[in-house]
Amino acid sequence: MELIAVKNLSAWFGEFQALKNISLVAERHEVVALIGPSGCGKSTFVRCLNRLHEEVPGGHLQGEVWLDGQNIYAPGVDPVNVRRGVGMVFQKPNPFPGMSIFENVSVGLRLAGISKRAVLAEKVEQALRQAVLWDEVKDVLKRPGTSLSGGQQQRLCIARALAVEPPVILMDEPTSALDPISTAKIEELIQELKERVTVVIVTHNMQQAARISDRTAFFLLGELVEYGKTDQVFTQPQDERTERYITGRFG
Amino acid sequence: MRSSDKLFYYLLKTLAWGVVGLLAAMVLVVLWMSWEALGHFGLRFFVDASWDSWREEFGALAFIYGTLVTSFIAVLLAVPVSLAVALYLNELAPPWIARPLGFFVEMLAAIPSIVYGLWGLFVLAPFLRDHVQPLLATYLGFLPFFQGPQMGVGLLGAGVILAIMIIPTIASISREVFKSVPESLREAALGLGATRWEMLRIAVLRVALSGVMGAVVLGLGRALGETMAVTMLIGNRPQIVWSLFESGQTMASILANQYAEADSSLHLSALTAVGLALFVVSLVINSLARWIIWRMQRVV
Ligand SMILES: Nc1ncnc2c1ncn2[C@@H]1O[C@H](COP(=O)(O)OP(=O)(O)OP(=O)(O)O)[C@@H](O)[C@H]1O
Ligand SMILES: [Mg+2]
């Protein structure tokens, strides 16, 4: 059974409809790339997968999102439980000020009730290694997370999301603030993560989408124009608008 | 600079320095006026609790004690309430509730001190006497703070009225501080599976901590100097006692009580010296708090 199944999802900000009747499925161990021009609804879509959209004033939606066999919008489902199982990396780095690097990474573990120092230390190191930040911060774990550079902060946020080992990870342009070396490392990480989890990643970088994803979704003005195997979307797009977008001829 | 600009520049400069000069002049006058008492009693003035205008024995310790105790009670009671109000209005209440309720909380700050005093005397004090103090005496009576005559007016009554008076200050500054916490941090916490309360704890309160400290300091500053309502509720007896049910006297209330009727110059000078002490205590407490905030901001 597919891990993620979205059925007829529409989402609004007040009166404004940002997503129009989206349906797509993703299997376990897949990387799904979301591409499309700015403002087409990629972030909104991602935020519907962990019930964050409803936290925006005026944010509401219709349709179903199934994660691991559960409709997360069914009545009685607690959004807190949904979010525990879904890691999220935001478009802008948002480490918690007032928390050290260590605390930033361990905060999700603590929320999950883990408080043994040794366990925390081990998981923090593992997450920081995965996010390619360990070598840079291993001696300064007590420093505030906000004292890091923008790119380091983003990797810190990636580590924060990884630490609780959620089965689904949502990444909203995780590498847009990173240098090419860190970007390459994060892409490697995503390939590794695939062994265990499903990754949904928003990217403006076509090469990145082509390199790392198994499936690609092309959004335009709130609609899902095309969704399919990445090789196919990039080599033989079914829709002419997709072709124009990926070849950079979009006007 | 053009000549009209120059004129404007010098005007503003004069006004700015004028304010500083005024402050300096006030300090000098207070110092000068309290010189007689300070010269007469020396530093003993601040560690001596006797205040007797017949024998001309003056010491400010009882008033310092009264000020610190009532302000401490006020902060202790006002901080949790103010934070709860601020969190509820900013983070939980829908706008159509938050707006009018926030307005009412702000309006608390606009009520004149004397009105608080009257209300305290006729409503709060009897309520404390009949309902709160018996409870405290029954359940916490083994503590020295809750023993003795239950009169309503006294250190506790003054502390409670002060608490109510500083709630709008602490609540509205805290609301400003909470508002400045970026939405992205709340989302980061929610995205990690934080409950609403956990989100408030890790993304709002923790981030806003030093700002909230600032709000508390401002509240404390207001409590230290507050005069009218305290004078009406504290019972006006200078003494150092454990019991919060007992009457007391603060630095501000002794000034309000006796300044008009001080007949000897030593008495007047002693009162001015109390004013000086009030000024110094405010300065020390504010500096201390600023230092705490400064240290905290360095850590953040
Ligand atoms: N808080 C909001 N209130 C109202 N409208 C919003 C809000 N957030 C986004 N929108 C609108 O919803 C649409 C989709 O926005 P979204 O952020 O999902 O785009 P995106 O594809 O992620 O763009 P980008 O690539 O620039 O990040 C846009 O038209 C945007 O103006
Ligand atoms: Mg976006």
Coordinates of C-alpha atoms and ligand atoms in Angstrom, one line a residue:
Chain A
M1 CA 0.0 0.0 0.0
E2 CA 1.2 3.5 -0.7
L3 CA 2.5 5.5 2.2
I4 CA 1.1 8.8 1.1
A5 CA -2.2 9.1 -0.8
V6 CA -3.8 12.5 -1.4
K7 CA -7.4 12.5 -2.7
N8 CA -9.1 15.6 -4.2
L9 CA -7.3 18.0 -1.9
S10 CA -8.3 21.7 -2.2
A11 CA -7.0 24.3 0.1
W12 CA -7.8 28.0 0.8
F13 CA -6.5 31.1 2.5
G14 CA -9.7 32.7 3.4
E15 CA -11.5 33.2 0.0
F16 CA -8.4 32.6 -2.0
Q17 CA -8.1 29.0 -3.3
A18 CA -4.4 28.0 -3.3
L19 CA -4.8 24.3 -4.2
K20 CA -7.3 22.9 -6.6
N21 CA -8.4 19.3 -6.4
I22 CA -5.0 17.7 -6.0
S23 CA -4.6 13.9 -6.1
L24 CA -1.4 11.9 -5.9
V25 CA 0.1 8.9 -4.3
A26 CA 3.7 8.1 -3.2
E27 CA 5.2 4.7 -2.2
R28 CA 7.4 3.9 0.7
H29 CA 11.1 4.7 0.1
E30 CA 10.4 7.2 -2.6
V31 CA 11.6 10.7 -3.0
V32 CA 8.9 13.0 -4.4
A33 CA 9.9 16.3 -5.9
L34 CA 7.5 19.2 -6.2
I35 CA 8.3 21.7 -8.8
G36 CA 6.6 24.8 -10.2
P37 CA 6.9 28.5 -10.5
S38 CA 6.8 30.7 -7.4
G39 CA 3.3 31.0 -5.8
C40 CA 1.9 27.9 -7.4
G41 CA 1.1 26.2 -4.1
K42 CA 4.0 23.9 -3.4
S43 CA 4.5 25.1 0.2
T44 CA 0.8 25.0 0.8
F45 CA 0.6 21.5 -0.5
V46 CA 3.5 20.3 1.8
R47 CA 1.9 22.0 4.8
C48 CA -1.3 20.1 4.1
L49 CA 0.6 16.9 4.6
N50 CA 1.3 17.6 8.3
R51 CA -1.8 19.6 9.1
L52 CA 0.1 22.9 9.4
H53 CA -2.1 24.6 6.8
E54 CA -5.0 24.9 9.3
E55 CA -2.8 26.9 11.7
V56 CA -2.6 29.8 9.3
P57 CA -5.4 32.3 10.0
G58 CA -8.1 31.6 7.4
G59 CA -6.5 28.4 6.3
H60 CA -8.9 25.6 5.6
L61 CA -9.2 22.7 3.2
Q62 CA -11.3 19.9 1.7
G63 CA -10.3 16.4 0.7
E64 CA -8.4 13.5 2.1
V65 CA -4.8 12.9 3.0
W66 CA -3.8 9.3 3.9
L67 CA -0.6 8.7 5.6
D68 CA 0.4 5.1 6.3
G69 CA -3.2 3.9 6.1
Q70 CA -4.8 6.7 8.1
N71 CA -6.8 9.6 6.9
I72 CA -5.1 12.4 8.8
Y73 CA -8.2 14.7 8.3
A74 CA -10.7 12.2 9.6
P75 CA -12.7 13.5 12.5
G76 CA -11.1 12.8 15.8
V77 CA -7.5 12.6 14.5
D78 CA -5.2 14.7 16.7
P79 CA -3.0 16.9 14.6
V80 CA -0.3 16.7 17.2
N81 CA 0.0 12.9 16.6
V82 CA 0.1 13.4 12.9
R83 CA 2.9 15.9 13.2
R84 CA 5.0 13.7 15.4
G85 CA 5.3 11.2 12.6
V86 CA 6.1 13.8 9.9
G87 CA 9.4 15.8 10.0
M88 CA 9.4 19.2 8.4
V89 CA 12.1 21.4 7.1
F90 CA 10.9 24.9 6.3
Q91 CA 11.8 27.2 3.5
K92 CA 13.5 29.6 5.8
P93 CA 15.8 28.3 8.6
N94 CA 14.0 28.6 11.9
P95 CA 16.1 27.4 14.8
F96 CA 14.8 28.2 18.3
P97 CA 16.6 31.3 19.7
G98 CA 17.4 30.8 23.3
M99 CA 18.3 27.2 22.7
S100 CA 21.7 25.8 22.2
I101 CA 22.6 23.7 19.1
F102 CA 22.2 20.6 21.2
E103 CA 18.8 21.7 22.6
N104 CA 17.6 22.6 19.1
V105 CA 18.3 19.1 17.8
S106 CA 17.0 17.3 20.9
V107 CA 13.8 19.3 21.3
G108 CA 11.7 16.8 19.2
L109 CA 13.1 13.9 21.2
R110 CA 12.2 15.7 24.5
L111 CA 8.7 16.3 23.2
A112 CA 8.5 12.6 22.6
G113 CA 9.3 12.0 26.2
I114 CA 13.0 11.0 25.9
S115 CA 15.1 12.6 28.6
K116 CA 18.0 10.3 29.2
R117 CA 21.1 12.3 28.6
A118 CA 23.1 9.5 26.9
V119 CA 20.2 8.6 24.5
L120 CA 19.8 12.3 23.6
A121 CA 23.5 12.8 23.0
E122 CA 23.7 9.8 20.8
K123 CA 20.7 10.7 18.7
V124 CA 21.8 14.3 18.4
E125 CA 25.2 13.3 17.1
Q126 CA 23.6 10.9 14.7
A127 CA 21.2 13.6 13.4
L128 CA 23.9 16.2 13.1
R129 CA 26.1 13.7 11.2
Q130 CA 23.3 13.0 8.8
A131 CA 22.7 16.7 8.3
V132 CA 26.4 17.2 7.6
L133 CA 26.8 19.6 10.4
W134 CA 28.6 17.5 13.1
D135 CA 32.1 18.3 12.2
E136 CA 31.4 22.0 12.3
V137 CA 29.6 22.1 15.6
K138 CA 30.8 19.2 17.6
D139 CA 32.9 21.4 19.9
V140 CA 30.4 24.2 20.3
L141 CA 27.1 22.3 21.0
K142 CA 26.3 24.7 23.8
R143 CA 26.4 27.7 21.6
P144 CA 23.1 29.2 20.6
G145 CA 21.6 27.7 17.4
T146 CA 21.0 31.2 16.1
S147 CA 24.8 32.0 16.2
L148 CA 25.3 29.7 13.1
S149 CA 25.4 31.0 9.5
G150 CA 22.2 30.8 7.4
G151 CA 23.3 27.6 5.7
Q152 CA 24.4 26.0 9.0
Q153 CA 21.1 26.9 10.5
Q154 CA 19.2 25.2 7.7
R155 CA 21.3 22.0 8.3
L156 CA 20.5 22.4 12.0
C157 CA 16.8 22.4 11.2
I158 CA 17.3 19.4 9.0
A159 CA 19.0 17.6 11.9
R160 CA 16.1 18.7 14.2
A161 CA 13.6 17.1 11.9
L162 CA 15.7 13.9 11.5
A163 CA 16.4 13.4 15.2
V164 CA 13.0 11.8 15.9
E165 CA 13.3 9.5 12.8
P166 CA 9.9 10.2 11.4
P167 CA 8.6 7.9 8.5
V168 CA 7.8 10.9 6.3
I169 CA 10.0 14.0 5.9
L170 CA 8.8 17.1 4.2
M171 CA 11.5 19.5 2.9
D172 CA 10.5 22.9 1.6
E173 CA 13.5 24.1 -0.5
P174 CA 16.0 22.8 2.0
T175 CA 19.1 23.6 0.0
S176 CA 18.2 27.1 -1.3
A177 CA 20.4 28.7 1.3
L178 CA 23.3 26.2 1.1
D179 CA 26.6 26.2 -0.8
P180 CA 27.2 23.6 -3.5
I181 CA 29.2 21.3 -1.2
S182 CA 26.5 21.2 1.5
T183 CA 23.9 20.9 -1.1
A184 CA 25.6 17.8 -2.6
K185 CA 25.8 16.3 0.9
I186 CA 22.2 17.0 1.7
E187 CA 21.2 15.3 -1.6
E188 CA 23.3 12.4 -0.6
L189 CA 21.5 12.3 2.7
I190 CA 18.2 12.3 1.0
Q191 CA 19.3 9.2 -1.0
E192 CA 20.3 7.5 2.2
L193 CA 17.0 8.5 4.0
K194 CA 15.1 6.8 1.2
E195 CA 16.1 3.5 2.6
R196 CA 14.0 4.2 5.6
V197 CA 11.6 7.0 4.9
T198 CA 9.6 8.8 2.2
V199 CA 10.8 12.3 1.4
V200 CA 8.7 15.0 -0.2
I201 CA 10.9 17.8 -1.3
V202 CA 10.1 21.2 -2.9
T203 CA 12.8 22.5 -5.2
H204 CA 13.3 25.2 -7.7
N205 CA 16.3 23.4 -9.0
M206 CA 15.4 21.2 -12.0
Q207 CA 18.7 19.3 -12.0
Q208 CA 18.2 18.6 -8.3
A209 CA 14.7 17.2 -8.9
A210 CA 16.0 15.1 -11.7
R211 CA 19.0 13.8 -9.7
I212 CA 17.3 12.8 -6.5
S213 CA 13.7 12.2 -7.0
D214 CA 11.8 9.1 -8.1
R215 CA 8.6 11.0 -8.8
T216 CA 8.0 14.6 -9.8
A217 CA 4.9 16.7 -9.4
F218 CA 4.6 19.9 -11.5
F219 CA 2.3 22.5 -10.0
L220 CA 0.9 25.5 -11.7
L221 CA -1.5 28.1 -10.3
G222 CA -2.7 25.7 -7.6
E223 CA -3.2 22.8 -10.0
L224 CA -1.3 19.6 -10.3
V225 CA -0.5 19.6 -14.0
E226 CA 1.6 16.5 -14.2
Y227 CA 2.7 13.8 -11.8
G228 CA 4.7 10.7 -12.7
K229 CA 8.1 8.9 -12.6
T230 CA 10.8 11.5 -12.7
D231 CA 12.6 10.2 -15.8
Q232 CA 9.4 10.3 -17.7
V233 CA 8.4 13.8 -16.5
F234 CA 11.7 15.1 -17.5
T235 CA 12.2 13.2 -20.8
Q236 CA 8.7 12.8 -22.1
P237 CA 6.4 15.2 -20.3
Q238 CA 2.7 14.5 -21.2
D239 CA 1.7 18.2 -20.8
E240 CA 3.0 20.9 -22.9
R241 CA 3.2 23.3 -20.0
T242 CA 5.4 20.9 -18.1
E243 CA 7.8 20.7 -21.0
R244 CA 7.9 24.5 -21.3
Y245 CA 8.7 24.8 -17.6
I246 CA 11.4 22.2 -17.3
T247 CA 13.1 23.5 -20.4
G248 CA 13.1 27.0 -19.0
R249 CA 10.8 28.4 -21.7
F250 CA 8.0 29.4 -19.4
G251 CA 6.6 32.8 -20.1
Chain B
M1 CA 23.6 73.8 8.0
R2 CA 20.9 76.3 7.0
S3 CA 20.1 78.9 9.7
S4 CA 16.6 77.6 10.3
D5 CA 17.9 74.1 10.6
K6 CA 20.6 75.3 13.0
L7 CA 17.9 77.0 15.1
F8 CA 15.9 73.8 15.3
Y9 CA 19.0 71.8 16.1
Y10 CA 19.9 74.0 19.0
L11 CA 16.3 74.1 20.2
L12 CA 16.1 70.3 20.4
K13 CA 19.6 70.1 21.9
T14 CA 18.7 72.6 24.6
L15 CA 15.5 70.8 25.4
A16 CA 17.2 67.4 25.6
W17 CA 20.0 68.7 27.9
G18 CA 17.4 70.7 29.8
V19 CA 15.6 67.4 30.8
V20 CA 18.9 65.9 31.9
G21 CA 19.7 69.1 33.8
L22 CA 16.3 69.0 35.5
L23 CA 16.9 65.5 36.7
A24 CA 20.3 66.4 38.0
A25 CA 18.8 69.5 39.8
M26 CA 16.2 67.3 41.4
V27 CA 18.8 64.9 42.7
L28 CA 20.9 67.7 44.0
V29 CA 17.9 69.4 45.8
V30 CA 16.9 66.1 47.4
L31 CA 20.4 65.4 48.5
W32 CA 20.8 68.9 49.9
M33 CA 17.5 68.7 51.7
S34 CA 18.3 65.3 53.2
W35 CA 21.7 66.4 54.3
E36 CA 20.7 67.4 57.8
A37 CA 19.2 64.0 58.6
L38 CA 22.0 62.1 56.9
G39 CA 24.6 64.2 58.7
H40 CA 22.8 63.7 62.0
F41 CA 22.2 59.9 61.7
G42 CA 24.8 58.9 59.2
L43 CA 24.3 55.6 57.4
R44 CA 22.6 54.3 60.5
F45 CA 19.6 56.0 59.0
F46 CA 19.1 53.2 56.6
V47 CA 19.5 50.3 59.0
D48 CA 17.5 51.8 61.9
A49 CA 13.8 51.1 62.1
S50 CA 12.8 53.6 64.7
W51 CA 10.7 56.6 63.6
D52 CA 9.7 58.9 66.4
S53 CA 9.0 62.6 65.7
W54 CA 8.8 63.4 69.5
R55 CA 12.2 62.2 70.3
E56 CA 13.5 63.1 66.8
E57 CA 14.7 59.5 66.2
F58 CA 14.5 58.7 62.5
G59 CA 15.5 55.6 60.6
A60 CA 14.1 54.4 57.2
L61 CA 14.5 50.6 57.6
A62 CA 10.8 49.9 58.3
F63 CA 9.8 51.8 55.2
I64 CA 12.4 50.1 53.0
Y65 CA 11.1 46.8 54.4
G66 CA 7.4 47.7 53.7
T67 CA 8.3 48.7 50.2
L68 CA 10.2 45.6 49.4
V69 CA 7.6 43.3 51.0
T70 CA 4.6 44.8 49.2
S71 CA 6.4 45.0 45.9
F72 CA 7.5 41.4 46.2
I73 CA 3.9 40.3 46.9
A74 CA 2.7 42.4 44.0
V75 CA 5.2 40.9 41.5
L76 CA 4.6 37.3 42.8
L77 CA 0.9 37.6 42.3
A78 CA 0.9 39.7 39.1
V79 CA 3.5 37.8 37.0
P80 CA 1.5 34.6 36.6
V81 CA -1.7 36.4 36.1
S82 CA -0.2 38.8 33.6
L83 CA 1.5 36.0 31.6
A84 CA -1.7 34.0 31.5
V85 CA -3.6 37.0 30.3
A86 CA -1.0 37.8 27.7
L87 CA -0.7 34.3 26.4
Y88 CA -4.5 33.8 26.3
L89 CA -5.1 37.1 24.5
N90 CA -2.3 36.7 22.0
E91 CA -2.1 33.0 21.3
L92 CA -5.4 31.3 22.2
A93 CA -8.4 33.7 22.1
P94 CA -10.1 34.4 18.8
P95 CA -9.7 38.1 17.7
W96 CA -13.3 39.0 18.5
I97 CA -12.6 38.1 22.2
A98 CA -9.0 39.2 22.4
R99 CA -9.6 42.8 21.2
P100 CA -12.3 43.9 23.7
L101 CA -10.7 41.9 26.5
G102 CA -7.3 43.4 25.8
F103 CA -8.8 46.9 25.8
F104 CA -10.2 46.3 29.3
V105 CA -6.9 45.1 30.6
E106 CA -5.3 48.2 29.2
M107 CA -8.0 50.3 30.8
L108 CA -7.0 49.0 34.2
A109 CA -3.9 51.1 33.8
A110 CA -6.0 54.2 33.3
I111 CA -7.8 54.0 36.6
P112 CA -6.5 56.7 39.0
S113 CA -4.6 55.4 42.0
I114 CA -7.0 57.0 44.4
V115 CA -9.9 55.0 42.9
Y116 CA -7.9 51.8 43.4
G117 CA -7.4 52.9 47.0
L118 CA -11.1 53.5 47.6
W119 CA -12.0 50.2 46.0
G120 CA -9.3 48.5 48.0
L121 CA -10.5 50.0 51.2
F122 CA -14.2 49.2 50.8
V123 CA -14.1 46.0 48.7
L124 CA -10.7 44.3 48.7
A125 CA -9.8 44.8 52.4
P126 CA -13.1 43.4 53.8
F127 CA -12.9 40.5 51.3
L128 CA -9.4 39.7 52.4
R129 CA -10.4 40.0 56.0
D130 CA -13.5 37.8 55.7
H131 CA -12.4 35.2 53.2
V132 CA -8.8 35.1 52.3
Q133 CA -7.0 35.7 55.6
P134 CA -9.0 33.1 57.5
L135 CA -8.1 30.5 54.8
L136 CA -4.4 31.4 54.8
A137 CA -4.4 31.3 58.6
T138 CA -6.1 27.9 58.7
Y139 CA -3.9 26.2 56.1
L140 CA -0.7 28.1 56.1
G141 CA -0.9 29.5 59.7
F142 CA 2.2 27.5 60.7
L143 CA 4.2 30.0 58.6
P144 CA 5.1 33.3 60.4
F145 CA 3.7 35.2 57.4
F146 CA 0.1 34.3 58.0
Q147 CA -0.3 34.8 61.7
G148 CA -1.8 37.6 63.8
P149 CA -4.8 39.9 63.6
Q150 CA -6.9 39.7 60.4
M151 CA -7.8 43.2 59.4
G152 CA -7.7 43.2 55.7
V153 CA -5.6 46.3 55.5
G154 CA -1.9 45.8 55.9
L155 CA 1.1 44.5 54.0
L156 CA -1.0 41.8 52.2
G157 CA -3.8 44.2 51.2
A158 CA -1.3 46.7 49.9
G159 CA 0.6 44.0 48.0
V160 CA -2.7 42.7 46.4
I161 CA -3.8 46.1 45.2
L162 CA -0.3 46.7 43.8
A163 CA -0.5 43.4 42.0
I164 CA -3.8 44.5 40.3
M165 CA -2.3 47.8 39.4
I166 CA 0.8 46.4 37.7
I167 CA -1.0 43.6 35.8
P168 CA -1.8 45.9 32.9
T169 CA 1.8 47.0 32.7
I170 CA 3.3 43.5 32.7
A171 CA 0.5 42.0 30.5
S172 CA 0.7 44.6 27.8
I173 CA 4.5 44.7 27.5
S174 CA 4.5 40.9 27.5
R175 CA 1.9 40.9 24.7
E176 CA 4.2 43.2 22.7
V177 CA 7.0 40.8 23.3
F178 CA 5.0 37.7 22.4
K179 CA 3.9 39.5 19.2
S180 CA 7.5 40.0 18.2
V181 CA 8.1 36.2 18.2
P182 CA 8.1 35.2 14.5
E183 CA 5.3 32.9 13.3
S184 CA 7.9 30.6 11.8
L185 CA 9.1 29.6 15.3
R186 CA 5.5 28.6 16.3
E187 CA 5.3 26.6 13.1
A188 CA 8.6 24.9 13.8
A189 CA 7.4 23.8 17.2
L190 CA 4.0 22.7 15.9
G191 CA 5.7 20.8 13.0
L192 CA 7.7 18.9 15.6
G193 CA 4.5 17.7 17.1
A194 CA 4.3 20.1 20.0
T195 CA 0.9 20.5 21.7
R196 CA -0.3 24.1 21.9
W197 CA 1.1 24.4 25.4
E198 CA 4.4 22.9 24.5
M199 CA 4.6 25.3 21.5
L200 CA 4.0 28.2 23.8
R201 CA 6.7 27.0 26.1
I202 CA 9.4 26.3 23.6
A203 CA 8.7 28.8 20.8
V204 CA 7.1 31.7 22.6
L205 CA 7.9 31.9 26.4
R206 CA 11.4 30.7 26.1
V207 CA 12.2 33.1 23.2
A208 CA 10.5 36.0 24.9
L209 CA 12.0 35.4 28.3
S210 CA 14.3 38.4 28.5
G211 CA 11.6 40.6 27.2
V212 CA 9.2 39.3 29.8
M213 CA 11.9 40.1 32.4
G214 CA 11.8 43.6 31.1
A215 CA 8.1 43.7 31.5
V216 CA 8.4 42.5 35.1
V217 CA 11.0 45.1 35.9
L218 CA 8.7 47.8 34.7
G219 CA 5.9 46.4 36.8
L220 CA 8.2 46.3 39.8
G221 CA 9.3 49.9 39.2
R222 CA 5.7 50.9 39.2
A223 CA 5.0 49.0 42.4
L224 CA 8.0 50.5 44.2
G225 CA 6.9 54.0 43.8
E226 CA 3.2 53.6 43.9
T227 CA 1.8 55.9 46.6
M228 CA -1.9 56.7 46.9
A229 CA -3.5 53.3 46.9
V230 CA -0.8 51.8 49.1
T231 CA -1.1 54.6 51.6
M232 CA -4.8 53.9 51.9
L233 CA -4.4 50.1 52.3
I234 CA -1.2 49.5 54.2
G235 CA -2.4 50.5 57.7
N236 CA 0.4 53.1 58.2
R237 CA 2.4 51.7 61.0
P238 CA 6.1 51.6 60.5
Q239 CA 7.2 48.2 61.8
I240 CA 9.2 45.2 60.7
V241 CA 7.1 42.1 61.2
W242 CA 7.0 38.7 59.7
S243 CA 3.2 38.7 59.4
L244 CA 1.8 39.9 56.2
F245 CA -1.5 40.6 57.9
E246 CA 0.1 43.3 60.0
S247 CA 0.1 47.0 59.1
G248 CA 3.2 48.5 57.6
Q249 CA 4.5 51.6 55.9
T250 CA 6.3 52.1 52.6
M251 CA 8.8 54.7 51.6
A252 CA 6.2 56.3 49.4
S253 CA 3.4 56.1 51.9
I254 CA 5.3 57.7 54.8
L255 CA 6.0 60.6 52.5
A256 CA 2.4 61.0 51.6
N257 CA 1.4 60.7 55.2
Q258 CA 3.8 63.0 56.9
Y259 CA 5.3 65.5 54.5
A260 CA 2.5 68.1 54.9
E261 CA 2.7 68.0 58.7
A262 CA 6.4 67.7 59.4
D263 CA 7.1 70.5 61.8
S264 CA 10.8 70.2 62.6
S265 CA 13.4 70.7 60.0
L266 CA 15.1 67.4 61.0
H267 CA 11.8 65.6 60.5
L268 CA 11.4 67.2 57.1
S269 CA 15.0 66.3 56.2
A270 CA 14.5 62.7 57.3
L271 CA 11.5 62.4 55.1
T272 CA 13.5 63.8 52.2
A273 CA 16.1 61.2 52.9
V274 CA 13.5 58.5 52.7
G275 CA 12.7 59.9 49.2
L276 CA 16.3 59.7 48.4
A277 CA 16.4 56.1 49.6
L278 CA 13.3 55.3 47.4
F279 CA 15.2 56.8 44.5
V280 CA 18.3 54.7 45.2
V281 CA 16.4 51.5 45.7
S282 CA 14.5 52.0 42.4
L283 CA 17.8 52.6 40.7
V284 CA 19.5 49.6 42.2
I285 CA 16.7 47.2 41.4
N286 CA 16.3 48.5 37.9
S287 CA 20.0 48.2 37.3
L288 CA 20.1 44.7 38.7
A289 CA 17.3 43.7 36.4
R290 CA 18.9 45.3 33.4
W291 CA 22.1 43.4 34.2
I292 CA 20.1 40.1 34.3
I293 CA 18.5 40.9 30.9
W294 CA 21.8 41.9 29.5
R295 CA 23.4 38.7 30.6
M296 CA 20.5 36.7 29.2
Q297 CA 20.6 38.4 25.9
R298 CA 24.3 37.6 25.6
V299 CA 23.4 33.9 26.1
V300 CA 20.6 33.9 23.6
Ligands
LIG1 N1 -0.6 33.2 4.6 C1 -1.2 33.4 3.4 N2 -2.3 34.1 3.3 C2 -2.8 34.3 2.1 N3 -2.4 33.8 0.9 C3 -1.3 33.0 1.0 C4 -0.6 32.8 2.2 N4 0.5 32.0 2.0 C5 0.5 31.8 0.7 N5 -0.5 32.4 0.1 C6 -0.9 32.3 -1.4 O1 -1.0 31.0 -1.8 C7 -0.4 30.7 -3.0 C8 0.5 29.6 -2.9 O2 1.6 29.9 -2.0 P1 2.8 29.0 -1.7 O3 3.5 29.6 -0.6 O4 2.2 27.6 -1.5 O5 3.6 29.0 -3.0 P2 5.0 28.3 -3.4 O6 4.7 27.4 -4.6 O7 5.5 27.6 -2.2 O8 5.9 29.5 -3.8 P3 7.5 29.7 -3.6 O9 8.2 28.8 -4.7 O10 7.7 31.1 -3.9 O11 7.8 29.2 -2.2 C9 0.3 32.0 -3.4 O12 -0.5 32.7 -4.4 C10 0.3 32.9 -2.2 O13 0.1 34.2 -2.5
MG2 MG 7.2 27.9 -1.0

